[in-house]
C-alpha cells in the first residue's frame, strides 16, 4: 500500500512566487484562485452545450465531476480543468438536426447524441490504454502538425455557416452580432488585467445588456423571461438515458482525434510553464479525459476536454497547484444545482449568440493555420500541400446534409476531413526529399525537408490563444 500512500502529492504551503502542482497557496488564496478558474472556464463551458441544445447546468455539473475524476486518475499531478469540448458541436448538431434559437428549448435528440459521446469516450479510453502500455510517440507520429492544423481549420470552417446563419436572421440580429464581436475583440486586446482571460463571457454580457436596452426602447424585440420565472432556484440537473444509433456514433466518434490533440498540447504547455516534464502522465491524462467524457455522455452533457482558458490563467498567475482545480470543480458542482441560472443562460438572443459563434468558430479556423506557422510546415512539399488542401476543402464543402455513408455508418465533413488527413499523410510519407538529405552544398543550412523532420511541435488549442514553448519531435 506504499504506492497508494504516495499516489497523491503531499502539498506543502508556499506563500508568493511560483507554486508547483504538488504545492498549494494558503487556504484563503486557494479558494479565490479556484473561483478565478471557474470564471475562466465558464463562458466556453456554458456556450458549447447551449448551441447544441443541451442543459447548461448539467454541463457545468459534469465539468466539475469530470475534473475531480481527472484529478484522481492522474494522481493530482496534472493541473487541468475539464470543460465542454467545442469539437463536439458540429457533429452533434448534424447528428441531431438541432438549430439554436432563443426559447427553442432543449434538443429532443439528446439521448442519441449521448450514445455517440459515450462511444467516443470509449475509443478515447482504448487509446489511453495503448499509450499507457507502449508510450505516446505513436500518437505524434499519426498526427503531426500538418494533419492537426488541417483538421482544426476544417472544424472552424465547417461551422462557419451555422455562425453566420445565427447572426443574420434579421437586420437587428446582424447589428447585435456585430456589436458582440466588437465587444469581444475590445476585451481581448484592450481589456485591463484579468478581463483579457474572459473576453467571450464579457462580450456576451455587453451584447446581452445592449440587446435588453434596445428591447425596452422599442428598437428591437424584447427578451423573453417566461422560462426564467418558471425555473426553480434549486434542483437536480437534467439527466437523460442514452440511446445508441449507428448514424450518430459514426458522426461523433472521430472527434476523439481532436481530444487527443488538445490533451497533448496542454501537457506540453504545462511542462514548459512549470519546468517539470510531465510527459509520463500523458496516458493517465488521456484516461482521465476519456472517463470524464463517458460520464458526461452518460448523464446528458457534451464530452469534455482539458481547457486552455485555465492553462492561460496559470501562465499569468504562475500558480499550478492541482488543489486549485479541485476547488474550482466543487464550485462548478454547486452551480449545477441552480436551475434558475440555466434558464437565464437560455435567454441569450440569437444575434448575440451569432456574434459569439463568429468569434469562436473563426478562432478555431485560424488556429489551424497557426499550428502550421508555429511548426514551420513546408508547403512547397506536395505531401503537406495535398494533405492540408484536401482535408480543409472536404471539411469546408461538406456541410448541411452532405455525408459519406458506408451502410449504417455516416461521416460528415469534419469526420471525412479528419480521416482523409490522417490516411493521406501516411500514404505520402515516402515522398522523396527535393534537396540533398545532408547539409553538403547547402552552405551548412538544413534543407526544408530536414527542418520539417526535426521541427518543433506544438498543438494549438481550440479555445484560447496561450503562449507556450514548443517541443521537438526528434
Coordinates of C-alpha atoms in Angstrom, one line a residue:
X1 CA 0.0 0.0 0.0
X2 CA 3.0 2.3 -0.2
X3 CA 2.1 3.3 -3.7
X4 CA -1.3 4.3 -2.6
X5 CA 0.2 6.4 0.2
X6 CA 2.3 8.3 -2.3
X7 CA -0.3 8.4 -5.1
X8 CA -1.3 12.0 -4.4
X9 CA 1.2 14.8 -3.7
X10 CA 1.9 15.8 -0.1
X11 CA 1.1 19.5 -0.7
X12 CA 3.5 22.0 1.0
X13 CA 2.3 25.6 1.6
X14 CA 4.1 28.2 -0.5
X15 CA 3.5 32.0 0.0
X16 CA 4.2 34.1 -3.0
X17 CA 6.2 33.3 -6.2
X18 CA 5.6 30.3 -8.4
X19 CA 3.6 27.4 -6.9
X20 CA 4.1 24.0 -8.4
X21 CA 1.5 21.2 -9.0
X22 CA 2.5 19.5 -5.7
X23 CA 2.3 22.7 -3.7
X24 CA -0.5 25.0 -2.6
X25 CA -1.1 28.6 -1.5
X26 CA -2.7 29.4 1.9
X27 CA -6.4 28.3 2.1
X28 CA -7.9 31.8 1.6
X29 CA -5.9 32.4 -1.6
X30 CA -6.7 28.8 -2.7
X31 CA -10.5 29.5 -2.6
X32 CA -10.1 32.8 -4.6
X33 CA -7.9 31.2 -7.1
X34 CA -10.5 28.4 -7.6
X35 CA -13.2 30.9 -8.2
X36 CA -11.0 32.6 -10.8
X37 CA -10.7 29.3 -12.7
X38 CA -14.4 28.9 -12.6
X39 CA -14.8 32.3 -14.2
X40 CA -12.2 31.4 -16.8
X41 CA -13.9 28.2 -17.9
X42 CA -17.4 29.5 -17.5
X43 CA -18.1 31.1 -20.8
X44 CA -17.0 28.2 -23.0
X45 CA -18.5 25.5 -20.8
X46 CA -21.9 27.2 -21.0
X47 CA -21.7 28.2 -24.6
X48 CA -20.9 24.8 -26.1
X49 CA -23.9 22.9 -24.7
X50 CA -26.2 25.8 -25.4
X51 CA -25.5 25.8 -29.1
X52 CA -26.2 22.0 -29.1
X53 CA -29.5 22.3 -27.1
X54 CA -28.1 20.6 -24.0
X55 CA -28.8 21.8 -20.5
X56 CA -26.1 24.3 -19.3
X57 CA -26.5 23.3 -15.6
X58 CA -25.9 19.6 -16.5
X59 CA -22.8 20.6 -18.5
X60 CA -21.4 22.7 -15.6
X61 CA -22.1 19.9 -13.1
X62 CA -20.4 17.3 -15.4
X63 CA -17.4 19.6 -15.9
X64 CA -16.9 19.7 -12.1
X65 CA -17.3 15.9 -11.7
X66 CA -15.1 15.3 -14.7
X67 CA -12.3 17.5 -13.3
X68 CA -12.5 15.6 -10.0
X69 CA -12.3 12.3 -11.8
X70 CA -9.3 13.6 -13.9
X71 CA -7.6 14.7 -10.6
X72 CA -8.0 11.2 -9.1
X73 CA -6.8 9.3 -12.2
X74 CA -3.7 11.5 -12.7
X75 CA -2.9 11.3 -9.0
X76 CA -3.1 15.1 -8.7
X77 CA 0.0 15.5 -10.9
X78 CA -1.5 17.3 -13.9
X79 CA -3.1 20.7 -13.3
X80 CA -6.1 21.0 -15.7
X81 CA -9.8 21.8 -15.7
X82 CA -12.1 19.8 -17.9
X83 CA -14.9 21.7 -19.7
X84 CA -17.3 21.2 -22.6
X85 CA -15.4 20.5 -25.8
X86 CA -16.2 22.6 -28.8
X87 CA -15.1 19.8 -31.1
X88 CA -18.4 18.0 -30.5
X89 CA -20.6 21.0 -31.6
X90 CA -20.7 20.4 -35.4
X91 CA -21.1 16.6 -35.2
X92 CA -23.8 16.7 -32.5
X93 CA -25.9 19.4 -34.3
X94 CA -25.6 17.4 -37.5
X95 CA -26.5 14.1 -35.9
X96 CA -29.5 15.5 -34.0
X97 CA -30.6 18.2 -36.5
X98 CA -30.8 20.8 -33.8
X99 CA -30.7 24.5 -34.6
X100 CA -30.4 27.0 -31.8
X101 CA -32.9 29.9 -31.3
X102 CA -33.8 31.8 -28.2
X103 CA -36.5 29.9 -26.4
X104 CA -36.1 26.9 -28.6
X105 CA -35.7 24.7 -25.6
X106 CA -33.7 21.5 -25.2
X107 CA -32.6 19.3 -28.0
X108 CA -35.1 16.5 -28.3
X109 CA -32.4 14.1 -29.6
X110 CA -30.0 14.5 -26.6
X111 CA -30.1 10.7 -25.9
X112 CA -29.0 9.9 -29.5
X113 CA -26.0 12.3 -29.1
X114 CA -25.2 10.7 -25.7
X115 CA -24.7 7.4 -27.4
X116 CA -22.1 8.9 -29.8
X117 CA -20.3 10.7 -27.0
X118 CA -20.1 7.6 -24.9
X119 CA -18.6 5.6 -27.8
X120 CA -16.2 8.4 -28.5
X121 CA -15.1 8.3 -24.8
X122 CA -14.7 4.5 -25.0
X123 CA -12.4 4.8 -28.1
X124 CA -10.5 7.5 -26.3
X125 CA -10.1 5.2 -23.3
X126 CA -8.8 2.4 -25.6
X127 CA -6.2 4.9 -27.0
X128 CA -5.2 5.8 -23.4
X129 CA -4.7 2.1 -22.6
X130 CA -2.4 1.7 -25.6
X131 CA -0.4 4.8 -24.6
X132 CA -0.1 3.5 -21.0
X133 CA 1.3 0.2 -22.4
X134 CA 3.7 1.4 -25.1
X135 CA 4.1 5.2 -24.8
X136 CA 2.7 8.2 -26.6
X137 CA 5.2 8.8 -29.5
X138 CA 3.0 6.9 -31.9
X139 CA 0.2 9.4 -31.4
X140 CA 2.5 12.3 -32.6
X141 CA 3.5 10.0 -35.5
X142 CA -0.1 9.7 -36.7
X143 CA -1.0 13.3 -36.1
X144 CA 1.9 15.6 -36.9
X145 CA 1.3 19.4 -37.0
X146 CA 0.2 19.5 -40.7
X147 CA -2.6 17.0 -40.0
X148 CA -3.7 18.6 -36.8
X149 CA -3.7 22.0 -38.3
X150 CA -5.8 20.8 -41.3
X151 CA -8.4 19.2 -39.0
X152 CA -8.7 22.1 -36.7
X153 CA -9.1 24.5 -39.6
X154 CA -11.7 22.3 -41.2
X155 CA -13.7 22.3 -37.9
X156 CA -13.9 26.0 -37.8
X157 CA -14.8 26.4 -41.5
X158 CA -17.4 23.6 -41.3
X159 CA -19.2 25.5 -38.5
X160 CA -19.0 28.9 -40.3
X161 CA -22.4 28.6 -41.9
X162 CA -24.1 28.0 -38.6
X163 CA -22.5 31.1 -37.1
X164 CA -23.4 33.4 -40.0
X165 CA -27.0 32.0 -40.0
X166 CA -27.5 32.8 -36.4
X167 CA -26.1 36.3 -36.8
X168 CA -28.1 37.2 -39.9
X169 CA -31.6 36.0 -39.0
X170 CA -32.7 39.7 -39.4
X171 CA -31.1 43.1 -39.6
X172 CA -31.4 43.7 -35.8
X173 CA -29.7 40.4 -35.0
X174 CA -26.9 41.3 -37.5
X175 CA -26.3 44.6 -35.7
X176 CA -26.3 42.8 -32.3
X177 CA -23.8 40.2 -33.7
X178 CA -21.5 43.0 -34.9
X179 CA -21.8 44.7 -31.5
X180 CA -21.0 41.5 -29.7
X181 CA -18.0 40.8 -31.9
X182 CA -16.6 44.3 -31.3
X183 CA -17.0 43.8 -27.5
X184 CA -15.2 40.5 -27.5
X185 CA -12.4 42.0 -29.6
X186 CA -12.1 45.0 -27.3
X187 CA -11.7 42.9 -24.2
X188 CA -9.3 40.6 -25.9
X189 CA -6.9 43.4 -27.0
X190 CA -7.5 46.3 -24.7
X191 CA -9.1 44.7 -21.6
X192 CA -7.4 45.5 -18.3
X193 CA -5.8 42.7 -16.3
X194 CA -7.8 39.5 -16.0
X195 CA -10.6 40.7 -18.3
X196 CA -8.4 39.5 -21.2
X197 CA -8.8 35.9 -20.0
X198 CA -12.6 36.0 -20.3
X199 CA -13.4 38.1 -23.4
X200 CA -16.1 35.7 -24.5
X201 CA -18.0 36.0 -21.2
X202 CA -17.7 39.8 -21.0
X203 CA -18.6 40.2 -24.7
X204 CA -21.7 38.2 -24.2
X205 CA -22.7 40.4 -21.2
X206 CA -22.2 43.6 -23.2
X207 CA -24.2 42.3 -26.1
X208 CA -26.9 41.0 -23.9
X209 CA -27.3 44.3 -22.0
X210 CA -27.4 46.3 -25.2
X211 CA -30.0 43.9 -26.6
X212 CA -32.0 44.3 -23.4
X213 CA -31.9 48.1 -23.6
X214 CA -32.9 48.1 -27.2
X215 CA -35.8 45.8 -26.5
X216 CA -37.3 48.1 -23.8
X217 CA -36.6 51.2 -26.0
X218 CA -38.6 49.6 -28.9
X219 CA -35.6 49.4 -31.2
X220 CA -35.7 45.6 -31.2
X221 CA -37.6 42.5 -29.9
X222 CA -37.7 42.1 -26.1
X223 CA -36.0 39.2 -24.4
X224 CA -38.5 36.5 -23.2
X225 CA -38.0 35.7 -19.5
X226 CA -41.0 33.4 -19.0
X227 CA -38.7 30.4 -18.7
X228 CA -36.7 32.1 -16.0
X229 CA -39.8 32.7 -13.9
X230 CA -40.9 29.1 -14.2
X231 CA -37.5 27.7 -13.2
X232 CA -36.6 26.6 -9.7
X233 CA -33.8 28.2 -7.7
X234 CA -32.5 24.8 -6.6
X235 CA -32.9 21.5 -8.4
X236 CA -31.2 18.4 -9.7
X237 CA -29.5 18.8 -13.2
X238 CA -31.4 17.3 -16.1
X239 CA -30.1 13.8 -16.7
X240 CA -31.0 11.7 -19.7
X241 CA -30.7 8.0 -20.7
X242 CA -28.5 7.5 -23.8
X243 CA -29.6 5.8 -27.0
X244 CA -27.1 4.1 -29.3
X245 CA -27.6 4.7 -33.0
X246 CA -25.0 3.8 -35.7
X247 CA -25.6 7.0 -37.6
X248 CA -24.9 9.4 -34.6
X249 CA -22.0 7.2 -33.4
X250 CA -20.3 7.4 -36.8
X251 CA -20.6 11.1 -36.9
X252 CA -19.4 11.8 -33.3
X253 CA -16.7 9.3 -32.7
X254 CA -14.0 10.9 -35.0
X255 CA -13.9 13.8 -32.5
X256 CA -11.6 11.6 -30.5
X257 CA -8.7 12.7 -32.7
X258 CA -9.3 16.4 -31.7
X259 CA -9.5 15.5 -28.0
X260 CA -6.2 13.6 -28.2
X261 CA -4.6 16.6 -30.0
X262 CA -5.9 19.1 -27.4
X263 CA -4.7 17.0 -24.4
X264 CA -1.2 16.5 -25.8
X265 CA -0.9 20.2 -26.4
X266 CA -2.0 21.1 -22.9
X267 CA 0.5 18.6 -21.4
X268 CA 3.3 20.2 -23.4
X269 CA 2.1 23.7 -22.3
X270 CA 2.1 22.9 -18.6
X271 CA 5.5 21.2 -18.9
X272 CA 7.0 24.4 -20.5
X273 CA 5.5 26.7 -17.9
X274 CA 6.4 24.7 -14.8
X275 CA 9.8 23.5 -15.9
X276 CA 8.7 19.9 -15.0
X277 CA 8.4 17.2 -17.6
X278 CA 5.0 15.6 -17.1
X279 CA 5.0 13.6 -20.4
X280 CA 5.0 10.5 -18.3
X281 CA 1.4 11.3 -17.3
X282 CA 0.0 11.6 -20.9
X283 CA -1.5 8.2 -20.7
X284 CA -3.3 8.9 -17.4
X285 CA -4.4 12.3 -18.7
X286 CA -5.9 10.6 -21.7
X287 CA -7.7 8.1 -19.5
X288 CA -9.0 10.8 -17.1
X289 CA -10.4 12.8 -20.0
X290 CA -11.9 9.7 -21.6
X291 CA -13.7 8.5 -18.5
X292 CA -14.9 12.1 -17.8
X293 CA -16.3 12.2 -21.3
X294 CA -18.0 8.8 -20.9
X295 CA -19.5 10.0 -17.6
X296 CA -20.7 13.3 -19.2
X297 CA -22.3 11.5 -22.1
X298 CA -24.0 9.0 -19.7
X299 CA -25.6 11.9 -17.7
X300 CA -26.6 14.1 -20.7
X301 CA -23.8 16.5 -21.3
X302 CA -21.2 17.1 -24.0
X303 CA -17.9 15.4 -23.9
X304 CA -15.2 17.3 -22.1
X305 CA -11.6 18.3 -22.7
X306 CA -8.8 20.0 -20.9
X307 CA -9.2 23.8 -21.1
X308 CA -6.7 26.2 -22.4
X309 CA -8.5 29.1 -20.7
X310 CA -7.4 27.7 -17.4
X311 CA -3.9 27.0 -18.6
X312 CA -3.8 30.6 -19.6
X313 CA -4.7 31.6 -16.1
X314 CA -1.8 29.5 -14.8
X315 CA 0.5 31.2 -17.2
X316 CA -0.5 34.6 -15.8
X317 CA -0.5 33.7 -12.1
X318 CA 2.4 31.1 -12.1
X319 CA 0.2 29.1 -9.7
X320 CA -0.1 25.4 -10.9
X321 CA -1.4 23.8 -7.7
X322 CA -3.8 20.9 -8.6
X323 CA -5.7 21.7 -5.4
X324 CA -6.9 24.9 -7.1
X325 CA -8.7 22.9 -9.7
X326 CA -10.4 20.7 -7.1
X327 CA -11.7 23.9 -5.5
X328 CA -13.0 25.1 -8.9
X329 CA -14.6 21.7 -9.6
X330 CA -16.6 21.7 -6.3
X331 CA -17.8 25.2 -7.1
X332 CA -19.0 24.0 -10.5
X333 CA -20.8 21.1 -9.0
X334 CA -22.7 23.5 -6.7
X335 CA -23.7 25.8 -9.7
X336 CA -25.1 22.7 -11.4
X337 CA -27.9 22.6 -8.9
X338 CA -29.2 26.1 -9.7
X339 CA -31.8 25.7 -12.5
X340 CA -32.6 29.4 -12.3
X341 CA -29.2 30.1 -13.6
X342 CA -29.6 27.7 -16.6
X343 CA -32.9 29.4 -17.5
X344 CA -31.2 32.8 -17.6
X345 CA -28.5 31.5 -19.9
X346 CA -31.2 30.2 -22.3
X347 CA -32.5 33.8 -22.8
X348 CA -29.3 34.8 -24.8
X349 CA -30.6 36.4 -28.0
X350 CA -29.9 34.9 -31.4
X351 CA -27.8 38.0 -32.6
X352 CA -25.6 37.9 -29.5
X353 CA -25.2 34.2 -29.8
X354 CA -24.4 34.5 -33.5
X355 CA -21.7 37.1 -32.7
X356 CA -20.1 34.8 -30.2
X357 CA -20.2 31.9 -32.7
X358 CA -18.5 34.0 -35.3
X359 CA -15.6 34.8 -32.9
X360 CA -15.2 31.3 -31.6
X361 CA -15.5 29.4 -34.8
X362 CA -13.3 31.9 -36.5
X363 CA -10.6 31.4 -33.9
X364 CA -10.9 27.7 -34.4
X365 CA -10.2 28.0 -38.1
X366 CA -7.4 30.5 -37.7
X367 CA -5.8 28.4 -35.0
X368 CA -5.3 25.6 -37.6
X369 CA -3.2 28.0 -39.6
X370 CA -1.3 29.0 -36.5
X371 CA -0.3 25.3 -36.0
X372 CA 1.3 25.3 -39.4
X373 CA 3.1 28.6 -38.9
X374 CA 4.4 27.7 -35.4
X375 CA 5.8 24.4 -36.7
X376 CA 7.3 25.8 -39.9
X377 CA 5.3 23.5 -42.2
X378 CA 6.9 23.4 -45.7
X379 CA 4.0 23.8 -48.2
X380 CA 6.4 23.5 -51.2
X381 CA 6.4 19.8 -50.2
X382 CA 3.5 18.2 -52.1
X383 CA 2.9 15.8 -49.2
X384 CA 2.0 18.7 -46.9
X385 CA 0.2 20.7 -49.6
X386 CA -2.1 17.8 -50.6
X387 CA -2.8 16.6 -47.1
X388 CA -3.8 20.1 -45.9
X389 CA -5.6 21.3 -49.0
X390 CA -7.8 18.2 -49.5
X391 CA -8.7 17.9 -45.8
X392 CA -9.6 21.6 -45.5
X393 CA -11.7 21.6 -48.7
X394 CA -13.6 18.5 -47.6
X395 CA -14.3 20.0 -44.2
X396 CA -15.4 23.3 -45.7
X397 CA -17.5 21.9 -48.6
X398 CA -19.3 19.0 -46.8
X399 CA -21.9 21.0 -44.8
X400 CA -25.6 20.5 -44.1
X401 CA -26.8 17.1 -45.1
X402 CA -23.7 16.1 -47.1
X403 CA -22.2 12.9 -45.8
X404 CA -20.2 9.8 -46.8
X405 CA -22.1 6.7 -46.0
X406 CA -20.9 3.1 -45.5
X407 CA -24.0 1.1 -44.8
X408 CA -25.4 2.3 -41.5
X409 CA -22.2 4.4 -40.8
X410 CA -22.1 8.0 -42.0
X411 CA -19.3 10.6 -41.8
X412 CA -19.9 14.3 -42.0
X413 CA -17.5 16.9 -43.3
X414 CA -15.4 17.0 -40.1
X415 CA -15.2 13.2 -39.9
X416 CA -14.2 12.8 -43.6
X417 CA -11.7 15.6 -43.3
X418 CA -10.1 14.0 -40.2
X419 CA -9.8 10.6 -41.8
X420 CA -8.6 11.9 -45.1
X421 CA -5.8 14.0 -43.4
X422 CA -4.5 11.1 -41.3
X423 CA -4.6 8.5 -44.1
X424 CA -3.3 10.7 -46.9
X425 CA -0.3 11.9 -44.9
X426 CA 0.7 8.4 -44.0
X427 CA 0.4 7.3 -47.6
X428 CA 2.6 10.2 -48.8
X429 CA 5.3 9.7 -46.1
X430 CA 7.5 8.2 -48.7
X431 CA 7.7 11.3 -50.8
X432 CA 11.4 11.9 -51.6
X433 CA 13.3 14.9 -50.5
X434 CA 13.6 17.6 -53.1
X435 CA 17.0 18.6 -51.9
X436 CA 20.1 16.7 -50.7
X437 CA 19.5 14.9 -47.4
X438 CA 22.8 16.2 -46.0
X439 CA 24.0 19.7 -45.4
X440 CA 26.6 19.4 -48.1
X441 CA 26.2 22.0 -50.8
X442 CA 23.7 24.0 -48.8
X443 CA 26.1 26.3 -47.0
X444 CA 25.7 24.4 -43.7
X445 CA 21.9 25.1 -43.7
X446 CA 19.4 22.3 -43.2
X447 CA 17.2 21.5 -46.1
X448 CA 13.5 22.3 -45.8
X449 CA 12.7 18.5 -45.6
X450 CA 15.3 18.1 -42.8
X451 CA 13.9 21.1 -41.0
X452 CA 10.5 19.6 -41.1
X453 CA 11.6 16.3 -39.8
X454 CA 13.1 17.9 -36.7
X455 CA 10.6 20.7 -36.4
X456 CA 9.4 22.0 -33.1
X457 CA 6.0 20.5 -32.3
X458 CA 3.1 22.5 -30.8
X459 CA -0.6 21.6 -30.6
X460 CA -2.8 24.7 -30.6
X461 CA -5.9 24.7 -28.5
X462 CA -9.5 25.3 -29.8
X463 CA -10.5 27.7 -27.1
X464 CA -7.9 30.3 -26.3
X465 CA -4.7 31.8 -27.5
X466 CA -2.0 30.9 -25.0
X467 CA 1.8 31.3 -25.4
X468 CA 3.6 28.1 -24.9
X469 CA 7.1 26.8 -25.8
X470 CA 7.5 24.2 -28.5
X471 CA 8.9 20.7 -28.2
X472 CA 10.9 18.8 -30.7
X473 CA 9.7 15.6 -32.2
X474 CA 13.2 14.1 -32.5

